[in-house]
Coordinates of C-alpha atoms and ligand atoms in Angstrom, one line a residue:
X1 CA -3.1 -11.9 1.7
X2 CA -6.7 -12.8 1.8
X3 CA -8.7 -12.0 4.9
X4 CA -10.9 -14.6 6.6
X5 CA -13.6 -14.2 9.3
X6 CA -16.0 -16.5 11.0
X7 CA -18.5 -16.4 13.9
X8 CA -20.9 -18.6 15.7
X9 CA -23.4 -16.8 17.8
X10 CA -25.8 -17.6 20.7
X11 CA -28.5 -15.6 19.1
X12 CA -29.1 -12.9 16.5
X13 CA -27.8 -12.8 13.0
X14 CA -24.2 -13.4 11.8
X15 CA -24.1 -11.9 8.3
X16 CA -23.9 -8.2 9.2
X17 CA -20.9 -8.9 11.5
X18 CA -19.2 -10.9 8.8
X19 CA -19.5 -8.1 6.3
X20 CA -18.2 -5.6 8.9
X21 CA -15.3 -7.9 9.5
X22 CA -14.6 -8.2 5.8
X23 CA -14.7 -4.5 5.4
X24 CA -11.9 -4.2 8.0
X25 CA -9.9 -7.0 6.4
X26 CA -10.4 -5.8 2.8
X27 CA -6.9 -4.3 2.8
X28 CA -5.6 -7.9 2.7
X29 CA -7.0 -8.6 -0.7
X30 CA -9.8 -7.3 -2.8
X31 CA -10.2 -9.5 -5.9
X32 CA -13.5 -11.0 -4.6
X33 CA -15.5 -11.5 -1.5
X34 CA -17.9 -14.1 -0.2
X35 CA -19.8 -15.5 2.8
X36 CA -21.3 -18.8 3.8
X37 CA -23.9 -19.3 6.5
X38 CA -25.7 -22.3 8.0
X39 CA -29.1 -22.3 6.5
X40 CA -32.0 -24.7 6.0
X41 CA -30.1 -27.7 7.3
X42 CA -27.0 -27.0 5.1
X43 CA -24.7 -24.2 4.1
X44 CA -25.5 -21.4 1.7
X45 CA -22.9 -19.3 -0.2
X46 CA -22.9 -15.9 -1.9
X47 CA -19.7 -14.7 -3.5
X48 CA -18.8 -12.0 -6.0
X49 CA -15.8 -11.0 -8.0
X50 CA -14.4 -7.6 -7.2
X51 CA -14.8 -5.4 -4.1
X52 CA -16.9 -6.1 -1.1
X53 CA -19.5 -3.7 -2.3
X54 CA -20.5 -6.2 -5.0
X55 CA -21.1 -8.8 -2.4
X56 CA -23.1 -6.4 -0.2
X57 CA -25.3 -5.7 -3.3
X58 CA -25.8 -9.4 -3.9
X59 CA -26.9 -9.8 -0.3
X60 CA -29.4 -7.0 -0.6
X61 CA -32.4 -9.4 -0.7
X62 CA -32.0 -10.1 3.0
X63 CA -32.0 -13.9 2.5
X64 CA -28.8 -14.2 4.5
X65 CA -30.2 -12.5 7.6
X66 CA -30.9 -14.5 10.8
X67 CA -28.3 -17.3 10.6
X68 CA -26.3 -18.0 13.7
X69 CA -23.1 -19.2 12.1
X70 CA -21.1 -18.1 9.1
X71 CA -17.7 -17.5 7.5
X72 CA -16.4 -14.9 5.1
X73 CA -13.5 -14.2 2.8
X74 CA -11.8 -11.3 0.9
X75 CA -9.4 -12.6 -1.7
X76 CA -6.0 -11.9 -3.1
X77 CA -5.9 -14.4 -6.0
X78 CA -3.2 -17.0 -6.1
X79 CA -4.7 -19.9 -8.0
X80 CA -7.3 -19.0 -10.6
X81 CA -8.2 -15.5 -11.9
X82 CA -10.5 -13.3 -9.8
X83 CA -14.0 -14.6 -10.7
X84 CA -17.3 -15.5 -8.9
X85 CA -16.4 -19.2 -9.3
X86 CA -12.9 -18.9 -7.8
X87 CA -14.1 -16.7 -5.0
X88 CA -14.4 -18.3 -1.5
X89 CA -16.1 -19.9 0.4
X90 CA -15.9 -23.2 -1.3
X91 CA -18.3 -26.0 -0.5
X92 CA -18.2 -29.8 -0.3
X93 CA -20.6 -32.1 -2.1
X94 CA -22.5 -32.8 1.1
X95 CA -23.9 -29.2 0.9
X96 CA -23.2 -29.0 4.6
X97 CA -19.7 -27.8 4.8
X98 CA -17.9 -24.6 3.6
X99 CA -14.3 -23.4 3.8
X100 CA -12.4 -20.1 3.5
X101 CA -8.7 -20.1 3.2
X102 CA -5.7 -17.8 3.3
X103 CA -2.5 -19.4 2.0
X104 CA -1.4 -21.8 -0.6
X105 CA -1.9 -25.6 -0.9
X106 CA 1.2 -26.4 -2.9
X107 CA 0.4 -30.0 -3.8
X108 CA -3.2 -29.3 -4.8
X109 CA -2.7 -30.6 -8.3
X110 CA -1.7 -34.0 -7.0
X111 CA -4.6 -34.1 -4.5
X112 CA -7.0 -32.9 -7.2
X113 CA -5.9 -35.7 -9.5
X114 CA -6.6 -38.3 -6.8
X115 CA -10.0 -36.9 -6.1
X116 CA -10.9 -36.7 -9.8
X117 CA -10.0 -40.4 -10.1
X118 CA -12.4 -41.1 -7.3
X119 CA -15.2 -39.3 -9.2
X120 CA -15.0 -35.9 -7.5
X121 CA -15.8 -32.8 -9.6
X122 CA -14.8 -29.2 -9.2
X123 CA -16.3 -25.9 -10.1
X124 CA -13.3 -23.6 -9.6
X125 CA -9.6 -23.5 -10.4
X126 CA -8.6 -23.0 -6.8
X127 CA -6.4 -25.0 -4.5
X128 CA -8.9 -24.3 -1.7
X129 CA -11.8 -26.2 -3.4
X130 CA -9.6 -29.3 -3.6
X131 CA -9.0 -29.1 0.2
X132 CA -12.6 -28.5 0.8
X133 CA -13.8 -31.5 -1.2
X134 CA -11.2 -33.6 0.5
X135 CA -12.3 -32.6 4.0
X136 CA -15.9 -33.0 3.1
X137 CA -15.6 -36.5 1.8
X138 CA -13.7 -37.7 4.8
X139 CA -16.1 -36.0 7.1
X140 CA -19.1 -37.7 5.6
X141 CA -17.3 -41.0 5.7
X142 CA -16.4 -40.5 9.4
X143 CA -20.1 -39.9 10.3
X144 CA -20.8 -36.2 9.6
X145 CA -20.8 -35.0 13.2
X146 CA -18.6 -32.6 15.1
X147 CA -16.1 -35.2 16.3
X148 CA -16.0 -36.6 12.7
X149 CA -15.1 -33.2 11.4
X150 CA -12.1 -32.9 13.7
X151 CA -11.0 -36.4 12.7
X152 CA -11.4 -35.6 9.0
X153 CA -9.3 -32.5 9.3
X154 CA -6.7 -34.3 11.2
X155 CA -6.7 -37.0 8.6
X156 CA -6.4 -34.6 5.6
X157 CA -3.8 -32.1 6.9
X158 CA -0.9 -34.5 6.9
X159 CA -1.4 -35.0 3.2
X160 CA -1.3 -31.3 2.5
X161 CA 1.9 -29.4 1.7
X162 CA 1.6 -25.6 2.0
X163 CA 0.4 -22.9 4.3
X164 CA -3.1 -22.2 5.5
X165 CA -5.3 -20.3 7.8
X166 CA -8.7 -22.0 7.4
X167 CA -12.2 -21.5 8.7
X168 CA -14.4 -24.5 8.3
X169 CA -18.2 -24.1 8.8
X170 CA -20.3 -27.2 9.0
X171 CA -23.9 -28.1 9.7
X172 CA -24.0 -31.2 12.0
X173 CA -27.0 -33.1 13.4
X174 CA -26.4 -31.2 16.7
X175 CA -26.1 -27.7 15.1
X176 CA -23.5 -25.6 13.4
X177 CA -19.8 -26.0 14.0
X178 CA -17.0 -23.5 13.4
X179 CA -13.4 -24.5 13.3
X180 CA -10.2 -22.5 12.9
X181 CA -7.0 -24.2 11.6
X182 CA -3.6 -22.6 11.2
X183 CA -0.3 -23.4 9.7
X184 CA 1.6 -20.3 8.6
X185 CA -0.7 -17.4 8.0
X186 CA -2.2 -15.7 11.1
X187 CA -5.5 -16.5 12.8
X188 CA -6.9 -14.7 15.8
X189 CA -9.8 -15.9 17.9
X190 CA -12.0 -14.1 20.4
X191 CA -14.7 -15.7 22.6
X192 CA -17.4 -14.1 24.6
X193 CA -20.6 -15.5 26.2
X194 CA -22.5 -14.2 23.1
X195 CA -20.3 -15.7 20.4
X196 CA -17.0 -17.2 19.1
X197 CA -15.2 -15.1 16.5
X198 CA -12.2 -15.7 14.3
X199 CA -10.3 -13.4 11.9
X200 CA -7.1 -13.1 10.0
X201 CA -6.1 -10.3 12.3
X202 CA -7.1 -8.8 15.6
X203 CA -9.1 -6.0 13.9
X204 CA -11.8 -8.4 13.0
X205 CA -12.2 -9.6 16.6
X206 CA -11.8 -6.3 18.4
X207 CA -15.4 -5.1 18.0
X208 CA -16.5 -8.1 20.1
X209 CA -13.6 -8.4 22.6
X210 CA -10.2 -7.0 23.4
X211 CA -9.0 -10.3 24.7
X212 CA -7.8 -12.3 21.8
X213 CA -6.0 -15.6 21.2
X214 CA -3.3 -15.9 18.6
X215 CA -3.5 -19.5 17.4
X216 CA -0.2 -21.3 17.2
X217 CA 1.0 -23.3 14.1
X218 CA -0.9 -26.6 13.7
X219 CA -3.7 -25.6 16.1
X220 CA -7.2 -26.8 15.4
X221 CA -9.8 -24.8 17.4
X222 CA -13.5 -25.3 17.9
X223 CA -15.1 -22.0 18.5
X224 CA -18.5 -20.9 19.8
X225 CA -20.2 -18.8 22.4
X226 CA -18.1 -19.3 25.6
X227 CA -16.2 -22.0 23.8
X228 CA -12.6 -22.3 22.6
X229 CA -11.4 -25.9 22.4
X230 CA -7.9 -26.2 20.9
X231 CA -5.9 -29.3 20.0
X232 CA -2.3 -29.1 18.9
X233 CA -0.5 -31.1 16.1
X234 CA -0.5 -34.3 18.2
X235 CA -4.2 -34.0 18.9
X236 CA -3.7 -33.1 22.5
X237 CA -6.0 -30.5 24.1
X238 CA -4.0 -27.3 24.8
X239 CA -4.8 -24.0 26.4
X240 CA -4.0 -20.8 24.5
X241 CA -3.9 -17.7 26.7
X242 CA -5.8 -14.6 25.6
X243 CA -3.9 -11.4 25.4
X244 CA -5.4 -7.9 25.9
X245 CA -5.2 -5.7 22.8
X246 CA -4.6 -2.0 23.2
X247 CA -5.8 -0.9 19.8
X248 CA -9.2 0.8 19.7
X249 CA -11.5 -0.6 17.0
X250 CA -12.2 2.9 15.8
X251 CA -8.5 3.4 15.0
X252 CA -9.1 1.4 11.8
X253 CA -11.6 3.9 10.4
X254 CA -10.8 6.7 7.9
X255 CA -12.1 9.5 10.2
X256 CA -12.8 12.6 8.1
X257 CA -10.0 11.8 5.6
X258 CA -10.8 10.7 2.1
X259 CA -8.2 7.9 2.3
X260 CA -6.6 5.8 5.0
X261 CA -3.3 6.7 3.6
X262 CA -3.8 10.4 4.2
X263 CA -5.1 9.8 7.7
X264 CA -2.1 7.6 8.4
X265 CA 0.3 10.3 7.1
X266 CA -1.3 12.8 9.4
X267 CA -1.0 10.4 12.4
X268 CA 2.8 10.5 12.2
X269 CA 3.4 13.2 14.8
X270 CA 1.5 11.0 17.4
X271 CA 3.0 7.8 16.2
X272 CA 6.6 9.1 16.4
X273 CA 5.9 10.4 19.9
X274 CA 4.3 7.2 21.1
X275 CA 7.2 5.1 19.7
X276 CA 10.0 7.3 21.0
X277 CA 9.2 9.5 24.0
X278 CA 8.7 7.1 26.8
X279 CA 11.8 5.2 25.9
X280 CA 14.1 8.3 25.9
X281 CA 16.1 8.8 29.1
X282 CA 17.5 12.3 28.6
X283 CA 19.2 12.4 32.0
X284 CA 21.4 9.4 31.1
X285 CA 21.6 10.2 27.4
X286 CA 20.3 6.7 26.8
X287 CA 17.3 4.6 25.7
X288 CA 15.3 2.2 27.9
X289 CA 13.3 -0.5 26.3
X290 CA 10.5 -2.3 28.0
X291 CA 11.6 -5.2 30.2
X292 CA 15.2 -4.2 30.0
X293 CA 15.5 -5.5 26.5
X294 CA 18.9 -4.8 24.8
X295 CA 20.7 -4.5 28.1
X296 CA 24.5 -3.8 28.1
X297 CA 25.5 -7.5 28.1
X298 CA 23.3 -8.2 25.1
X299 CA 24.6 -5.1 23.3
X300 CA 28.2 -6.1 24.0
X301 CA 27.7 -9.7 22.9
X302 CA 26.7 -8.7 19.3
X303 CA 29.3 -9.3 16.6
X304 CA 27.2 -8.6 13.6
X305 CA 23.6 -7.7 12.8
X306 CA 21.7 -9.2 9.9
X307 CA 18.6 -7.2 9.0
X308 CA 15.8 -9.1 7.3
X309 CA 12.7 -7.5 5.9
X310 CA 10.6 -6.8 2.7
X311 CA 9.6 -3.7 0.8
X312 CA 9.2 -0.6 2.8
X313 CA 10.3 -2.4 6.0
X314 CA 13.6 -3.2 4.3
X315 CA 14.1 0.5 3.5
X316 CA 13.7 1.2 7.2
X317 CA 16.2 -1.6 7.7
X318 CA 18.7 0.0 5.3
X319 CA 18.3 3.3 7.3
X320 CA 18.9 1.2 10.4
X321 CA 22.1 -0.2 8.9
X322 CA 23.5 3.3 8.5
X323 CA 22.5 4.2 12.1
X324 CA 23.8 1.1 13.7
X325 CA 27.1 1.1 11.9
X326 CA 27.5 4.9 12.2
X327 CA 26.6 5.2 15.9
X328 CA 27.3 1.8 17.5
X329 CA 30.1 0.6 15.2
X330 CA 28.5 -2.9 14.7
X331 CA 28.9 -4.4 11.2
X332 CA 25.4 -4.7 9.6
X333 CA 24.2 -6.6 6.6
X334 CA 20.7 -6.3 5.2
X335 CA 18.9 -8.4 2.8
X336 CA 15.5 -9.0 1.2
X337 CA 14.1 -11.7 3.4
X338 CA 13.1 -13.5 0.2
X339 CA 16.7 -13.6 -1.0
X340 CA 18.3 -14.4 2.3
X341 CA 16.2 -17.6 2.7
X342 CA 17.4 -19.1 -0.5
X343 CA 20.9 -18.0 -0.9
X344 CA 22.7 -20.3 1.5
X345 CA 23.7 -17.5 3.9
X346 CA 26.7 -17.6 6.2
X347 CA 26.4 -16.0 9.6
X348 CA 29.3 -15.4 11.9
X349 CA 29.1 -16.3 15.6
X350 CA 27.4 -13.6 17.6
X351 CA 25.0 -12.5 14.8
X352 CA 21.7 -11.1 15.8
X353 CA 19.0 -11.3 13.1
X354 CA 16.9 -8.2 13.3
X355 CA 13.5 -8.6 11.5
X356 CA 11.6 -5.4 10.6
X357 CA 8.0 -5.9 9.9
X358 CA 4.8 -3.9 10.3
X359 CA 2.5 -6.9 10.4
X360 CA 4.7 -9.5 12.0
X361 CA 3.2 -12.0 9.6
X362 CA 5.1 -11.5 6.3
X363 CA 5.9 -15.1 5.2
X364 CA 9.4 -14.3 3.8
X365 CA 10.5 -12.3 6.9
X366 CA 9.3 -15.1 9.2
X367 CA 11.0 -17.8 7.2
X368 CA 14.3 -15.8 6.9
X369 CA 14.3 -15.2 10.6
X370 CA 13.7 -18.9 11.3
X371 CA 16.6 -19.8 9.0
X372 CA 18.9 -17.3 10.7
X373 CA 17.9 -18.9 14.1
X374 CA 18.7 -22.4 12.7
X375 CA 22.1 -21.0 11.6
X376 CA 22.8 -20.0 15.2
X377 CA 21.7 -16.3 15.2
X378 CA 19.7 -14.8 18.1
X379 CA 16.6 -13.0 16.9
X380 CA 15.1 -9.6 17.5
X381 CA 12.3 -7.7 15.8
X382 CA 11.0 -4.3 15.2
X383 CA 7.3 -4.9 14.8
X384 CA 3.9 -3.1 15.0
X385 CA 1.7 -6.0 16.1
X386 CA 2.1 -7.3 19.6
X387 CA 1.1 -10.9 19.6
X388 CA 2.1 -11.4 15.9
X389 CA 4.1 -14.5 14.9
X390 CA 7.2 -12.5 14.5
X391 CA 7.0 -11.1 18.0
X392 CA 6.2 -14.4 19.5
X393 CA 9.2 -16.0 17.8
X394 CA 11.7 -13.3 18.6
X395 CA 13.9 -13.2 21.7
X396 CA 13.7 -9.4 21.9
X397 CA 11.2 -7.0 20.3
X398 CA 10.8 -3.3 20.0
X399 CA 7.2 -2.5 19.3
X400 CA 6.4 0.4 17.0
X401 CA 3.3 2.1 18.3
X402 CA 1.8 3.0 15.0
X403 CA -1.6 1.5 15.6
X404 CA -3.4 -0.3 12.8
X405 CA -2.2 0.6 9.3
X406 CA -4.9 0.0 6.8
X407 CA -3.7 1.8 3.7
X408 CA -1.7 -0.7 1.6
X409 CA 1.1 1.8 1.2
X410 CA 3.0 1.9 4.4
X411 CA 3.6 5.4 5.8
X412 CA 3.3 5.8 9.6
X413 CA 4.6 2.2 10.1
X414 CA 7.7 3.2 8.2
X415 CA 8.5 6.3 10.1
X416 CA 7.8 4.4 13.4
X417 CA 10.3 1.7 12.2
X418 CA 12.9 4.4 11.5
X419 CA 12.3 5.9 14.9
X420 CA 12.6 2.5 16.6
X421 CA 15.8 1.8 14.6
X422 CA 17.2 5.1 15.8
X423 CA 16.5 4.2 19.4
X424 CA 18.0 0.8 18.9
X425 CA 21.2 2.2 17.4
X426 CA 21.6 4.6 20.3
X427 CA 21.0 1.9 22.9
X428 CA 23.5 -0.4 21.2
X429 CA 26.1 2.4 21.0
X430 CA 25.5 3.3 24.7
X431 CA 25.4 -0.4 25.8
X432 CA 28.8 -1.0 24.1
X433 CA 30.2 2.2 25.5
X434 CA 31.1 3.7 22.1
X435 CA 28.9 6.8 22.1
X436 CA 29.5 9.5 24.6
X437 CA 26.6 10.4 26.8
X438 CA 26.4 14.0 25.6
X439 CA 26.5 12.9 22.0
X440 CA 23.7 10.5 22.5
X441 CA 21.8 13.2 24.5
X442 CA 22.2 15.6 21.6
X443 CA 20.4 13.2 19.2
X444 CA 17.8 12.2 21.7
X445 CA 17.0 15.8 22.5
X446 CA 16.6 16.4 18.8
X447 CA 14.3 13.4 18.6
X448 CA 12.4 14.7 21.6
X449 CA 11.8 18.0 19.7
X450 CA 10.9 16.5 16.4
X451 CA 7.2 16.5 16.8
X452 CA 6.6 20.2 15.9
X453 CA 8.9 19.7 12.9
X454 CA 6.8 16.7 11.7
X455 CA 3.6 18.8 12.3
X456 CA 5.1 21.6 10.2
X457 CA 5.3 19.2 7.2
X458 CA 1.6 18.5 7.6
X459 CA 0.2 22.0 7.7
X460 CA -2.2 23.1 4.9
X461 CA 0.6 25.2 3.3
X462 CA 3.1 22.3 3.4
X463 CA 0.6 19.9 1.9
X464 CA -0.3 22.5 -0.8
X465 CA 3.4 22.7 -1.7
X466 CA 3.6 18.9 -2.2
X467 CA 0.3 19.0 -4.2
X468 CA 1.8 21.7 -6.4
X469 CA 4.9 19.6 -7.1
X470 CA 2.6 16.7 -7.9
X471 CA 0.5 18.8 -10.3
X472 CA 3.6 20.1 -12.0
X473 CA 5.1 16.7 -12.6
X474 CA 2.3 14.1 -12.6
X475 CA 2.5 13.8 -16.4
X476 CA 6.2 13.1 -16.5
X477 CA 7.4 9.9 -18.2
X478 CA 9.4 8.8 -15.1
X479 CA 10.8 9.8 -11.8
X480 CA 14.2 9.4 -10.3
X481 CA 14.8 9.7 -6.5
X482 CA 18.3 10.4 -5.5
X483 CA 19.8 10.4 -2.0
X484 CA 23.1 9.7 -0.2
X485 CA 24.0 8.1 3.1
X486 CA 21.1 7.7 5.5
X487 CA 18.9 9.4 2.9
X488 CA 19.6 6.9 0.1
X489 CA 17.0 4.5 1.5
X490 CA 14.6 7.4 1.7
X491 CA 15.0 7.8 -2.1
X492 CA 14.2 4.1 -2.5
X493 CA 11.1 4.5 -0.3
X494 CA 10.0 7.6 -2.2
X495 CA 10.2 5.7 -5.5
X496 CA 8.4 2.7 -4.1
X497 CA 5.5 4.9 -2.8
X498 CA 5.0 6.4 -6.2
X499 CA 5.2 3.1 -8.1
X500 CA 2.8 1.3 -5.8
X501 CA 0.0 3.9 -5.5
X502 CA 0.3 6.0 -8.7
X503 CA 1.5 3.2 -11.1
X504 CA 4.2 5.5 -12.4
X505 CA 7.7 4.3 -13.2
X506 CA 10.1 5.5 -10.5
X507 CA 13.6 4.5 -9.5
X508 CA 15.4 5.2 -6.3
X509 CA 19.2 5.5 -6.6
X510 CA 22.2 6.3 -4.6
X511 CA 23.0 9.9 -5.8
X512 CA 26.7 9.0 -6.4
X513 CA 25.7 6.0 -8.6
X514 CA 23.7 8.2 -11.0
X515 CA 26.7 8.7 -13.2
X516 CA 27.2 5.0 -13.5
X517 CA 24.1 4.5 -15.7
X518 CA 20.8 6.2 -14.8
X519 CA 22.1 9.6 -15.9
X520 CA 21.4 8.3 -19.5
X521 CA 17.7 8.4 -18.6
X522 CA 17.7 12.1 -17.9
X523 CA 15.8 14.4 -20.2
X524 CA 13.1 17.1 -19.7
X525 CA 10.4 14.5 -19.3
X526 CA 12.0 13.0 -16.2
X527 CA 11.5 14.5 -12.8
X528 CA 14.4 14.0 -10.4
X529 CA 13.7 14.4 -6.7
X530 CA 16.9 14.9 -4.8
X531 CA 16.8 14.3 -1.0
X532 CA 19.4 16.3 0.7
X533 CA 19.7 17.2 4.4
X534 CA 22.3 19.4 6.0
X535 CA 25.2 17.2 7.0
X536 CA 28.4 15.6 5.8
X537 CA 27.2 14.5 2.3
X538 CA 25.2 17.6 1.5
X539 CA 27.8 19.1 -0.7
X540 CA 28.4 15.9 -2.7
X541 CA 24.6 15.6 -3.3
X542 CA 24.5 19.2 -4.4
X543 CA 27.0 18.4 -7.1
X544 CA 24.6 15.7 -8.3
X545 CA 21.9 18.3 -8.7
X546 CA 24.2 20.4 -10.8
X547 CA 25.0 17.3 -13.0
X548 CA 21.4 16.6 -13.5
X549 CA 20.7 20.2 -14.4
X550 CA 23.5 20.3 -16.9
X551 CA 21.8 17.5 -18.8
X552 CA 18.4 19.2 -18.9
X553 CA 16.9 17.3 -16.0
X554 CA 14.1 18.8 -14.0
X555 CA 15.2 18.8 -10.3
X556 CA 13.2 19.1 -7.2
X557 CA 15.2 19.3 -4.0
X558 CA 13.6 17.8 -0.8
X559 CA 15.3 18.3 2.6
X560 CA 16.9 20.9 4.9
X561 CA 19.8 21.8 2.6
X562 CA 19.0 25.4 1.6
X563 CA 21.9 25.5 -0.9
X564 CA 20.2 22.6 -2.8
X565 CA 17.0 24.6 -2.9
X566 CA 18.9 27.5 -4.4
X567 CA 20.1 25.5 -7.3
X568 CA 17.2 23.1 -8.0
X569 CA 14.4 24.0 -10.3
X570 CA 11.9 23.7 -7.4
X571 CA 12.0 22.6 -3.8
X572 CA 10.2 21.2 -0.8
X573 CA 11.9 22.6 2.2
X574 CA 12.1 20.4 5.3
X575 CA 13.1 21.6 8.8
X576 CA 16.7 21.1 9.9
X577 CA 17.5 18.3 12.4
X578 CA 20.3 15.9 13.2
X579 CA 21.4 14.2 10.0
X580 CA 20.7 10.9 11.7
X581 CA 17.0 11.9 12.1
X582 CA 16.6 13.5 8.7
X583 CA 15.0 10.4 7.1
X584 CA 12.0 10.7 9.4
X585 CA 11.3 14.2 8.1
X586 CA 12.3 13.8 4.5
X587 CA 10.0 10.8 4.0
X588 CA 6.9 12.8 4.7
X589 CA 6.8 15.1 1.7
X590 CA 7.6 12.1 -0.5
X591 CA 4.6 10.3 0.9
X592 CA 2.5 13.3 0.1
X593 CA 3.9 13.8 -3.4
X594 CA 3.1 10.2 -4.2
X595 CA -0.4 10.5 -2.7
X596 CA -1.2 13.6 -4.8
X597 CA 0.1 12.1 -8.0
X598 CA -2.0 9.0 -7.4
X599 CA -5.0 11.3 -6.7
X600 CA -4.4 13.2 -10.0
X601 CA -4.2 9.9 -11.9
X602 CA -7.5 8.8 -10.2
X603 CA -5.8 5.7 -8.7
X604 CA -7.4 3.6 -5.9
X605 CA -5.0 4.9 -3.3
X606 CA -5.8 2.7 -0.4
X607 CA -6.1 -0.5 -2.5
X608 CA -3.6 -0.3 -5.3
X609 CA -4.1 -2.8 -8.0
X610 CA -2.5 -6.3 -7.6
X611 CA -1.3 -5.6 -4.1
X612 CA -2.3 -6.7 -0.6
X613 CA -1.2 -5.3 2.7
X614 CA 0.0 -8.4 4.4
X615 CA 2.1 -10.8 2.3
X616 CA 1.5 -14.1 4.0
X617 CA 2.5 -16.2 1.1
X618 CA 5.7 -16.5 -0.9
Ligands
M6R1 O1 4.2 -6.2 7.2 P1 5.5 -6.0 6.7 O2 6.2 -4.7 7.2 O3 6.4 -7.2 6.9 O4 5.3 -5.8 5.1 C1 6.5 -5.8 4.3 C2 6.1 -5.2 2.9 O5 5.2 -6.0 2.3 C3 5.5 -3.8 3.0 O6 6.4 -2.9 3.7 C4 5.2 -3.2 1.7 O7 6.3 -3.0 0.9 C5 4.5 -1.9 1.9 N1 3.1 -2.1 2.0 C6 4.7 -0.9 0.8 O8 4.2 0.3 1.1

């Protein structure tokens, strides 16, 4: 939530790069955008409510061109409504210091009161302005140079409760200074001979260098051309190693697609192949993870798995729970990370906490995993971002190779998580000796052959079918998604996609639970999508379709169960595969139906209202 960028260059002009960086980070929040540059012996700020385009228009006079140092911000509002005044950057009274912030200063009211008593005034309702004014006052008192700024920040931070990734820009007597400070939300730095760059994620730094540094909690870093000086919480200089990033900066573009979401849906055949194929050992009927992770000893030592995740990632986690219990026989619990962390959880000895997260920076997932560790669990992660906090803090990680996911609605990251969970379930089962080699090989062979099946769901004809269903039902009052077993979480995910991008009320439900309440909702103005794959619960789910029909409900069957298609009012056929793998295929038409309903309603598909991609605050 909120994206921040900053740069200090040897020569040239910083503003264009800041705007490019913000356009890449806009998925993190889009309530307002702003930049500050060093200018005429001080700092100058332009900021605008709404999308980045508004800021670009405001910068059209060219007055911000030619500065060597600057910071920028794209906002997901926490304190204060989206407005020009509440937009970042915020400045101090000195007129020589500006700050952008991602996070929350929880005790800002107390700090604000103190500063008001000392005669300070404020022009916004934000927590960030309070912090900015506080730093600025101390900086001026300390002498107003670079060393004074570090001292001022080190003086202020112990008084602050909360979470922050901060970029501080100041004009000192010896020139501009750029600082990056982190506690909680991510901050990535890249340094070349030409400049020092910071960003909320690696995408903002990649255009300049593939060697990036992920700052650690409590780091304070001075950044410039050829310069990265970091001190840790105790003020001691520390070295933070750069790591080479594989992502290509062009991966974050839309290509020829109208939306990132559609592009990302279409990337799924590649993503699934990248995440699975090199790890499959068909000869042995087994899975090999990098560095020998999840070896037999580790697999045998697990008594219980606690899955922790949020949103779509939790739906992948629920699928994982069916797979792990079903194939490896390990008891699995799953929970919203935000609930786990506050419910006084009890973990048995031998628990592995498995976090599932695309970004690796979701605040609740990180906190829940840390709590599980404190309670004695070992930690593992399924994550899409190498170098993210979640990966760095986990003992074992399975990386999903989905590449950057920019659309706020998760699609390719979800299917990659499901693939990774499938691989993990098979490895656990094989490592514990509970799944016969030929059985494992059967599933792995199916997975090895899944690519053309995924592609068949993305042909023009297949997409046209999803669009047709969308057109037929876009006007319905509500949607119910039903599924059983491993396809129950697929129903939850289908409903979430529709809610978040089309703003339509949708419920995901276990098909067998329908009779215990939601059946009362059913009438001709309700569309009921029933996800049903060939397999052991297909017949039971078919019975649910009949029950819905008997009450006048409009049914759409999605999946490989031909008998369901014969009885439903309409259908979206999906190729047959192993029941264990059916969630991978069944999710794709649901993504497309949601996409097209959102398109029909004229919604902003890649940037749905009120949402942000990376939820780095509670
Ligand atoms: O980065 P994470 O996977 O930890 O994010 C978790 C959720 O915020 C995320 O899956 C969210 O529900 C999706 N954007 C919804 O499509």
